[in-house]
PDB file of C-alpha atoms in Angstrom:
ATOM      1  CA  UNK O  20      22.462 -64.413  21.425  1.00 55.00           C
ATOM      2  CA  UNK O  21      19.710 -62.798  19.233  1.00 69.00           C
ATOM      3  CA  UNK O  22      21.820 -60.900  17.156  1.00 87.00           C
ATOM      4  CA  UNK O  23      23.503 -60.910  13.540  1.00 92.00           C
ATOM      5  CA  UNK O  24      26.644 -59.826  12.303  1.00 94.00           C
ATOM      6  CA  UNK O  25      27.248 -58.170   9.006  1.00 96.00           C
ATOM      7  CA  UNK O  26      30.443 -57.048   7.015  1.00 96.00           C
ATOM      8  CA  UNK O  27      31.241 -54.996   5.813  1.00 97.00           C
ATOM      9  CA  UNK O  28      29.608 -52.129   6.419  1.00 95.00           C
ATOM     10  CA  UNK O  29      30.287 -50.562   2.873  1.00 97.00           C
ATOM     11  CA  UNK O  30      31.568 -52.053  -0.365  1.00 97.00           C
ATOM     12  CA  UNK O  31      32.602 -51.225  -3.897  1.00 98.00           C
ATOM     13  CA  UNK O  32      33.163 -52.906  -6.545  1.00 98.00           C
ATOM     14  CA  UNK O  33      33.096 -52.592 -10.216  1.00 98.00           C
ATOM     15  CA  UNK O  34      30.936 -53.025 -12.733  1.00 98.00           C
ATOM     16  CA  UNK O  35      30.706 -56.520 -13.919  1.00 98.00           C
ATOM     17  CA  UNK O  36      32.690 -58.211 -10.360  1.00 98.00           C
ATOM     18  CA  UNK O  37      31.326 -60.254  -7.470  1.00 98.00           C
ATOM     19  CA  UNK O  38      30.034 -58.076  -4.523  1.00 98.00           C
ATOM     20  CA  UNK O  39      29.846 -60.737  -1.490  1.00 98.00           C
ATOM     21  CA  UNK O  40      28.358 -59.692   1.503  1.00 98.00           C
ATOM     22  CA  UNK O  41      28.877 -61.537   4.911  1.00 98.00           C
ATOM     23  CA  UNK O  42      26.717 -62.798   8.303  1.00 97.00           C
ATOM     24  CA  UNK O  43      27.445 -64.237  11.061  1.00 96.00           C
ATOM     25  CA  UNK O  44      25.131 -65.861  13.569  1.00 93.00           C
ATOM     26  CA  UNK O  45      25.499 -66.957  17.216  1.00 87.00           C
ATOM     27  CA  UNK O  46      21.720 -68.427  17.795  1.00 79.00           C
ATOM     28  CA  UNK O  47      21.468 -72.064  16.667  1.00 78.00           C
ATOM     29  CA  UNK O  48      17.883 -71.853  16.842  1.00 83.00           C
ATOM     30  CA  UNK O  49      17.597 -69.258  13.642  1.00 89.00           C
ATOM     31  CA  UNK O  50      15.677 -71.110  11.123  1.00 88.00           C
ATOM     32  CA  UNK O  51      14.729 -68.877   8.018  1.00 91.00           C
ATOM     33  CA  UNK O  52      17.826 -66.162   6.660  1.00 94.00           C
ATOM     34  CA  UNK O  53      16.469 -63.485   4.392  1.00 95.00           C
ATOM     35  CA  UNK O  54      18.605 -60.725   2.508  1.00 97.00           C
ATOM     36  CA  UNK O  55      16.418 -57.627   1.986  1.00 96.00           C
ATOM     37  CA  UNK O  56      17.662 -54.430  -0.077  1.00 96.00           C
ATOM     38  CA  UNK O  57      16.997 -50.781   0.165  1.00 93.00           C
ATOM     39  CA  UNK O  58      17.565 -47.918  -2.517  1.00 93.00           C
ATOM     40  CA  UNK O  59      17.410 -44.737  -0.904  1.00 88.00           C
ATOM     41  CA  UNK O  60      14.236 -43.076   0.325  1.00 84.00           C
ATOM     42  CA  UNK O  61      12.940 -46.642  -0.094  1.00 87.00           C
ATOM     43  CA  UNK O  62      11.980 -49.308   3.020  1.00 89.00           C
ATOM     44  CA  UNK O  63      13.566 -52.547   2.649  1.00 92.00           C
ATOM     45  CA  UNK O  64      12.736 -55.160   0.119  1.00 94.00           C
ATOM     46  CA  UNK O  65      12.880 -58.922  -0.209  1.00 94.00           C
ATOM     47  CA  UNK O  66      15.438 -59.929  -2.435  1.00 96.00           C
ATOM     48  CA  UNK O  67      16.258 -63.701  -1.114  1.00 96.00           C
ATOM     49  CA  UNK O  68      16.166 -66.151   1.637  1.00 95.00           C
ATOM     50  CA  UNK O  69      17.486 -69.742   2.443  1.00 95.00           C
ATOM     51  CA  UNK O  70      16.753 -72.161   5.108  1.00 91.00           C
ATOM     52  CA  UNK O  71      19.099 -73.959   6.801  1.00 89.00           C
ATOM     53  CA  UNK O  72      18.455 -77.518   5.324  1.00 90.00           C
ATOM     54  CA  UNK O  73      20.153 -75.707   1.937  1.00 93.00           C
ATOM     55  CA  UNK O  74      23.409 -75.286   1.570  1.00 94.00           C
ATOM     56  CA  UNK O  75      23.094 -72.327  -1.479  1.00 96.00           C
ATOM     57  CA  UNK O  76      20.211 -70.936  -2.699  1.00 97.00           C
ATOM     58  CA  UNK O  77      20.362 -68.694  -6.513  1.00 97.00           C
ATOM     59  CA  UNK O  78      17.729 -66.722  -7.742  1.00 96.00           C
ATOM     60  CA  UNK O  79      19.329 -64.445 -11.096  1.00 97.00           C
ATOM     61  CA  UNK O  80      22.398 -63.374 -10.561  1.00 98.00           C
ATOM     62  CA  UNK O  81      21.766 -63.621  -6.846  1.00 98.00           C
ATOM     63  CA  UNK O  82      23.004 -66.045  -4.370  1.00 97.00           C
ATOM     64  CA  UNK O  83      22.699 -67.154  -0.555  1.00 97.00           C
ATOM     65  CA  UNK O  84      25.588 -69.649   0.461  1.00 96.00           C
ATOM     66  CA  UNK O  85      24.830 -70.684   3.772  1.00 95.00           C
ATOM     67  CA  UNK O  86      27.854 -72.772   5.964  1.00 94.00           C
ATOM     68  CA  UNK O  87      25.590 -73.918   8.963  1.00 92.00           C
ATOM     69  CA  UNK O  88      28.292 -75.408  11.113  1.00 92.00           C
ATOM     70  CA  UNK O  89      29.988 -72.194  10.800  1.00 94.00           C
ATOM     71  CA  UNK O  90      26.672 -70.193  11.325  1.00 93.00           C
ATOM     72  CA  UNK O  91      27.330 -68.358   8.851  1.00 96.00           C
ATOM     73  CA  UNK O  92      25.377 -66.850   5.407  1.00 97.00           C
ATOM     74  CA  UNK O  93      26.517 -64.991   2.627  1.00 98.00           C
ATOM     75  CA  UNK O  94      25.214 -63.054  -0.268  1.00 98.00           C
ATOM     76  CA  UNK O  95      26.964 -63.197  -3.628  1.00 98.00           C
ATOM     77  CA  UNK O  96      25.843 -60.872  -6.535  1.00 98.00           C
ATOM     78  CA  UNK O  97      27.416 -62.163  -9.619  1.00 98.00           C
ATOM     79  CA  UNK O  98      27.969 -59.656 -12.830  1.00 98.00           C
ATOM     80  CA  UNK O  99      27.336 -56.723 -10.512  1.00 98.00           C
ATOM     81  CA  UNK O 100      25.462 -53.708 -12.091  1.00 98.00           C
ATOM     82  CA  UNK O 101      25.095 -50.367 -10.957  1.00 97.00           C
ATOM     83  CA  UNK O 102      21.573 -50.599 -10.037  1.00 97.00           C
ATOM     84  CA  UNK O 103      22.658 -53.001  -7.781  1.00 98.00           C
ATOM     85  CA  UNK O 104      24.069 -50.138  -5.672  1.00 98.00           C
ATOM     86  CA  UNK O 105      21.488 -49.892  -2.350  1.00 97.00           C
ATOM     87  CA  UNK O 106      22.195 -50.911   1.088  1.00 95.00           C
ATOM     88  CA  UNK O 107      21.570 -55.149   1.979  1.00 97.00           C
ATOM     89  CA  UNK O 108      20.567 -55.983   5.000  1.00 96.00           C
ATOM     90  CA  UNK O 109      20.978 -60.100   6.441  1.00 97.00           C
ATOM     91  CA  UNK O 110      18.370 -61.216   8.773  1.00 95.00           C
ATOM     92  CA  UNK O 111      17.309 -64.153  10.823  1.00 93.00           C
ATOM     93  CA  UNK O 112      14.161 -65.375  12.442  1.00 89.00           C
ATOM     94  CA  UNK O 113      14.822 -67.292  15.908  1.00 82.00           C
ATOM     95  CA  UNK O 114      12.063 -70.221  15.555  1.00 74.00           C
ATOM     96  CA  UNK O 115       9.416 -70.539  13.326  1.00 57.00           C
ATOM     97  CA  UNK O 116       6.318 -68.835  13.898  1.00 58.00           C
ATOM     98  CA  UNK O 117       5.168 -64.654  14.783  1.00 64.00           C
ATOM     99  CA  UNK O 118       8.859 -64.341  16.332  1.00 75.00           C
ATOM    100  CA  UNK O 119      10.459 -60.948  14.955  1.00 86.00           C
ATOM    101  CA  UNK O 120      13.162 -60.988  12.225  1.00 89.00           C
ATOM    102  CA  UNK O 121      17.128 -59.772  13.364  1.00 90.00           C
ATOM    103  CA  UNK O 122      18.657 -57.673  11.242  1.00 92.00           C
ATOM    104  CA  UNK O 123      22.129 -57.147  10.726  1.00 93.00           C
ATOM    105  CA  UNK O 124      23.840 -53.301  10.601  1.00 92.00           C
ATOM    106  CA  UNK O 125      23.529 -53.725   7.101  1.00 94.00           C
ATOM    107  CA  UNK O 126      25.868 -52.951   3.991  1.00 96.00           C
ATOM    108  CA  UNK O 127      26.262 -50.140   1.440  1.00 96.00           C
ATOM    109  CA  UNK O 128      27.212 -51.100  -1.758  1.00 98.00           C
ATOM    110  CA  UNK O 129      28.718 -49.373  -4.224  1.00 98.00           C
ATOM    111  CA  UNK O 130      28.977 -50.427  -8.560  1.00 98.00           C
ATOM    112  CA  UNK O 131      31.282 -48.555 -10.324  1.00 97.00           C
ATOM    113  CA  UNK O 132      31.351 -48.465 -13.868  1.00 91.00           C
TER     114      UNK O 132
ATOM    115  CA  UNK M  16       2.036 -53.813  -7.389  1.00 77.00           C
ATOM    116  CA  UNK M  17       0.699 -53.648  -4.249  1.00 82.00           C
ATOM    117  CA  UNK M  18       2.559 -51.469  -1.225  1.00 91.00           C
ATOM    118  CA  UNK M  19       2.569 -50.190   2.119  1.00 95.00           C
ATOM    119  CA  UNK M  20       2.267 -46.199   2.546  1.00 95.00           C
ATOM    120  CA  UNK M  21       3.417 -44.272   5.268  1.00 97.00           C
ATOM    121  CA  UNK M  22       2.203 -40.969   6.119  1.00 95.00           C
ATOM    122  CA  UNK M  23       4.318 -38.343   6.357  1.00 96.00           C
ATOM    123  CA  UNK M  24       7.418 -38.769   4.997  1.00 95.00           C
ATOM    124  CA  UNK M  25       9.118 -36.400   7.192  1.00 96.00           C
ATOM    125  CA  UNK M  26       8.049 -35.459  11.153  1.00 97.00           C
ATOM    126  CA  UNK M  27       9.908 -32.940  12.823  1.00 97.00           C
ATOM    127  CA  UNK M  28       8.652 -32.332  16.275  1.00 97.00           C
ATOM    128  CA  UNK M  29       9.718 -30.539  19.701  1.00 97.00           C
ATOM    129  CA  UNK M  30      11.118 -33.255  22.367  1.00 97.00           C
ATOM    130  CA  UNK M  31       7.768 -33.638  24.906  1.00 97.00           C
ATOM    131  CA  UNK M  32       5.278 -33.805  21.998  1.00 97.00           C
ATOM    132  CA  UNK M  33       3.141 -36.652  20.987  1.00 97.00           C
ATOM    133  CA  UNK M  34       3.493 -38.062  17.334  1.00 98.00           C
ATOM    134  CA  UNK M  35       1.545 -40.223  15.052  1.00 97.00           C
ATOM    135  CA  UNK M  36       2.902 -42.119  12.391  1.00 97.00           C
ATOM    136  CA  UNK M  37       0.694 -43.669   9.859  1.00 97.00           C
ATOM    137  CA  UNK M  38       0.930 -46.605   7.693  1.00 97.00           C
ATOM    138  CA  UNK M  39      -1.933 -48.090   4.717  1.00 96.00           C
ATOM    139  CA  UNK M  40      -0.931 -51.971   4.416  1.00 95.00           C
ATOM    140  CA  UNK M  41      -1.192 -53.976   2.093  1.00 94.00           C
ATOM    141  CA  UNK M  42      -5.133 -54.970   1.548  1.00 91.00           C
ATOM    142  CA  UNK M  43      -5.226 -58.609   2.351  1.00 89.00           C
ATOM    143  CA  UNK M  44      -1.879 -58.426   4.837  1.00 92.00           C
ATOM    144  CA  UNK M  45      -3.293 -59.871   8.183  1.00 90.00           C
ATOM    145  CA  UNK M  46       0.043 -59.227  10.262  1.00 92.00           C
ATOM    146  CA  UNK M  47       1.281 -55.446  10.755  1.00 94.00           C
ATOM    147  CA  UNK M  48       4.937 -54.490  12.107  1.00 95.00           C
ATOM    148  CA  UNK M  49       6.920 -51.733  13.348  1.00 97.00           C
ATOM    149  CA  UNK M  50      10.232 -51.231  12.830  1.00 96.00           C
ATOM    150  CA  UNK M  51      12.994 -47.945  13.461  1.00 96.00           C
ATOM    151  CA  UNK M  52      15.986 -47.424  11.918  1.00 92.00           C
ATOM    152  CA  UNK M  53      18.574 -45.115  13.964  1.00 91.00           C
ATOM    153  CA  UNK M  54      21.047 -43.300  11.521  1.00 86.00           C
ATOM    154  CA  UNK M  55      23.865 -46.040  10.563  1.00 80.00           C
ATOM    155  CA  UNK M  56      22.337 -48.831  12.705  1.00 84.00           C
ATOM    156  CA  UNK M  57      20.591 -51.912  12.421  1.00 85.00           C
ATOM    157  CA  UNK M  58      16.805 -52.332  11.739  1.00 91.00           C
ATOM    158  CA  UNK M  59      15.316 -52.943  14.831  1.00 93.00           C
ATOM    159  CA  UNK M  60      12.039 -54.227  15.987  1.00 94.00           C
ATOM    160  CA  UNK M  61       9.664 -52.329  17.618  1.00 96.00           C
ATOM    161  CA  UNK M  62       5.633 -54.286  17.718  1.00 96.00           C
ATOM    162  CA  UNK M  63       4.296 -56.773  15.798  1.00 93.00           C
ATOM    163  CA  UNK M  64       0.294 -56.487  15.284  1.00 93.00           C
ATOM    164  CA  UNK M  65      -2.229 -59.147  14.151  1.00 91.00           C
ATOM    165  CA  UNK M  66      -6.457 -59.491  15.379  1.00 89.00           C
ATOM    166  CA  UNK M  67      -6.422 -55.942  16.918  1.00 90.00           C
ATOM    167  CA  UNK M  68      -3.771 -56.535  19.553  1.00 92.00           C
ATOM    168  CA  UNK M  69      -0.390 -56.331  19.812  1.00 94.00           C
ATOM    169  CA  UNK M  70       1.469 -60.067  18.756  1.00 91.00           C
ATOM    170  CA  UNK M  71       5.216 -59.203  20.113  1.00 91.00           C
ATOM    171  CA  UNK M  72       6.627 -56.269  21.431  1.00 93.00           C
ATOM    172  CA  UNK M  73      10.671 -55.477  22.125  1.00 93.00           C
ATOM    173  CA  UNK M  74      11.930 -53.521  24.830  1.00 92.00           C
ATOM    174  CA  UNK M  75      12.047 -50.518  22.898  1.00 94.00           C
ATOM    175  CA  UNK M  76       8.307 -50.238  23.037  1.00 96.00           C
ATOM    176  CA  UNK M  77       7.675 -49.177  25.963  1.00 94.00           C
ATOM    177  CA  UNK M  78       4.824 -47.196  27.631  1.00 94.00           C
ATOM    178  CA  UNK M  79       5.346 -43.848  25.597  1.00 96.00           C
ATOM    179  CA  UNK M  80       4.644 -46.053  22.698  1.00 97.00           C
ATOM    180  CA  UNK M  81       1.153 -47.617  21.281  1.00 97.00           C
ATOM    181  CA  UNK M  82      -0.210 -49.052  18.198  1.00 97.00           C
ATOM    182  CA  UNK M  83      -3.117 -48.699  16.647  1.00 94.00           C
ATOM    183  CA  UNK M  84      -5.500 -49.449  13.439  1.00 92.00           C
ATOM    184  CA  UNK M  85      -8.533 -47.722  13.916  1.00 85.00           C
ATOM    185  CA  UNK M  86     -10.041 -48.838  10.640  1.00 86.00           C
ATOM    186  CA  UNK M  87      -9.973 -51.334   8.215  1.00 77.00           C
ATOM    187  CA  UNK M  88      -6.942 -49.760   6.296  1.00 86.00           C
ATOM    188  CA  UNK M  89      -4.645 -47.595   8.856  1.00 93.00           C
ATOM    189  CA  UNK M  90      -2.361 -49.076  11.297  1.00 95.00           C
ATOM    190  CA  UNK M  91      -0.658 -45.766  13.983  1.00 97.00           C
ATOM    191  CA  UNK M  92       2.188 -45.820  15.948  1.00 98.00           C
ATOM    192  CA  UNK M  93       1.744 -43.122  18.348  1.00 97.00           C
ATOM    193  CA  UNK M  94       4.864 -41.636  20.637  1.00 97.00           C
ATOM    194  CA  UNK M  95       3.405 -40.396  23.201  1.00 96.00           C
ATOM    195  CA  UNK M  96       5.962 -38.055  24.866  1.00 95.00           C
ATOM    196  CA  UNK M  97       8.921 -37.467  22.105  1.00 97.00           C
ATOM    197  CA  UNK M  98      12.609 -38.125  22.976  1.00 96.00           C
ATOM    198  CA  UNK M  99      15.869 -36.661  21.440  1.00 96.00           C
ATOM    199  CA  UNK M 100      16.642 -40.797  20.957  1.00 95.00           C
ATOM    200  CA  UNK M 101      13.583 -41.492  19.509  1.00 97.00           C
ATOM    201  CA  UNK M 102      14.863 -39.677  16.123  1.00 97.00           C
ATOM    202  CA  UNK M 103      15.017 -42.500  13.698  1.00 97.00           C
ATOM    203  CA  UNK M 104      13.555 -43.795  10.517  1.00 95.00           C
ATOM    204  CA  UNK M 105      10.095 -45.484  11.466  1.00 97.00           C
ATOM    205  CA  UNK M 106       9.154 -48.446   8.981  1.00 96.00           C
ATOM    206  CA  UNK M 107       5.899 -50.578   8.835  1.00 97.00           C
ATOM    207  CA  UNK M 108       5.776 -53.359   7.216  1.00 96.00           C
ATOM    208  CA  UNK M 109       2.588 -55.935   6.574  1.00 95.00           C
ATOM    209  CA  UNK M 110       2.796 -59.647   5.498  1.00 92.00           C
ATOM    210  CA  UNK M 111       0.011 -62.062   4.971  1.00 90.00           C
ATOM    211  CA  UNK M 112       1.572 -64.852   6.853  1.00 82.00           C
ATOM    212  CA  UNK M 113       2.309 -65.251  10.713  1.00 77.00           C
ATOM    213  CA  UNK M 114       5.847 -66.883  10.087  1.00 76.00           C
ATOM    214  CA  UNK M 115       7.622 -63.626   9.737  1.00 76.00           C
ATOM    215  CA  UNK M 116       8.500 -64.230   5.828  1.00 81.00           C
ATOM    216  CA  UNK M 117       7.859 -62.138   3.151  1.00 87.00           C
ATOM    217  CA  UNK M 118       7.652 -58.825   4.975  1.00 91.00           C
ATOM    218  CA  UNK M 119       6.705 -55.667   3.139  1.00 94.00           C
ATOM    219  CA  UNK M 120       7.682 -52.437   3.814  1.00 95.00           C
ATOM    220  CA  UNK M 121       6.965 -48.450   3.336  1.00 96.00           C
ATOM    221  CA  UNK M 122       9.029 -46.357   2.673  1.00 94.00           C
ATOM    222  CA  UNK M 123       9.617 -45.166   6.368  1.00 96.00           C
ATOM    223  CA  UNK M 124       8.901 -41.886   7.955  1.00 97.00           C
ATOM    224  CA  UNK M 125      11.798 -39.898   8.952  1.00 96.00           C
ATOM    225  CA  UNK M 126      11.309 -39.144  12.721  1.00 98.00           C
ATOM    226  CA  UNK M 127      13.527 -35.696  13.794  1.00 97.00           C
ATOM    227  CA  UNK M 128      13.257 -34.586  17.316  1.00 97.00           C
ATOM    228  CA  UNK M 129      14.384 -31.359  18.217  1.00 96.00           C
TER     229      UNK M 129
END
């Protein structure tokens, strides 16, 4: 199954918390699991990725925790700001090489001061 | 910091017509992409591009689609025959490796057809 599963679909949380953002994968053969985030009016941009021999991945006050027996990845955005607020989108590529990413539905999130 | 430019920003066109999108990548990007977003869905994978022919196409891109970089610095995505469910936001995106990582994108092109 080529696709990814994302939740939720939008999120608030204030200034300061943990926003945690979940995915859920069905196809074993996924071997590269990026997070990308978009501000409005802006395409998607590469905030962090893990592979699957990695168990958590932190770059800044971002981090991937990836549970590969569950296939499953998550995105954890410690001290949340509000220019943090954009929509994250997981992916996956199936197998290594020109094969196209999957994206998952994607999340809005929301920092409140 | 280098980035990828799409061209227009906004394309509002009558169901039937043909549409061009245009993109600038990145200067030393090798691999071009097309993407669509439909309002509150996933990003979803239209072509990938690399050597002047199309790498990997979904089943989305069908016949009343093509791709095109007619110069060194412009890569197209023409619709040739406009749908009502072809309304989406249209995104390239370039990368300078073949693995799929590290994908740059424009800001998109909001497709409207009327």
């Amino acid at each position: 199954q080529q696709q990814v599963k994302q939740s939720p679909q939008s999120l608030i949380v204030q200034k300061g918390g943990i926003s945690i953002i979940n995915c859920a994968y069905e196809n074993t053969a996924f071997d590269y699991f990026p997070w990308y985030q978009q501000f409005p009016g802006k395409g998607p941009a590469l905030l962090i990725a893990i592979r699957p021999d990695v168990s958590e991945k932190k770059e800044g006050r971002f981090t991937i925790s990836f549970n590969k027996s569950a296939k499953q990845f998550s995105l954890h955005i410690m001290d949340s700001q509000p220019g943090d607020s954009a929509t994250y989108f997981c992916a996956a590529r199936p197998n290594s090489g020109n094969t196209p990413l999957v994206f998952g539905k994607g999340t809005r999130l929301s920092v409140i001061a | 910091e280098p980035e990828v430019t799409q061209t227009p920003s906004h394309q509002v066109t009558q169901m039937g017509q043909e549409v061009i999108l245009r993109c600038v990548p990145i200067s030393n990007h090798l691999y071009f992409y097309w993407y669509r977003q439909i309002l509150g869905q996933k990003v979803e994978f239209l072509v990938s591009f690399y050597n002047n022919e199309i790498s990997e196409k979904s089943e989305i891109f069908d016949d009343q689609f093509s791709v095109e970089r007619p110069d060194g610095s412009n890569f197209t995505l023409k619709i040739r025959s406009t749908k009502l469910e072809d309304s989406a936001m249209y995104f390239c995106a370039s990368s300078r490796q073949a693995t799929n990582e590290k994908l740059f994108f424009g800001s998109g092109t909001q497709l409207s057809v009327l």
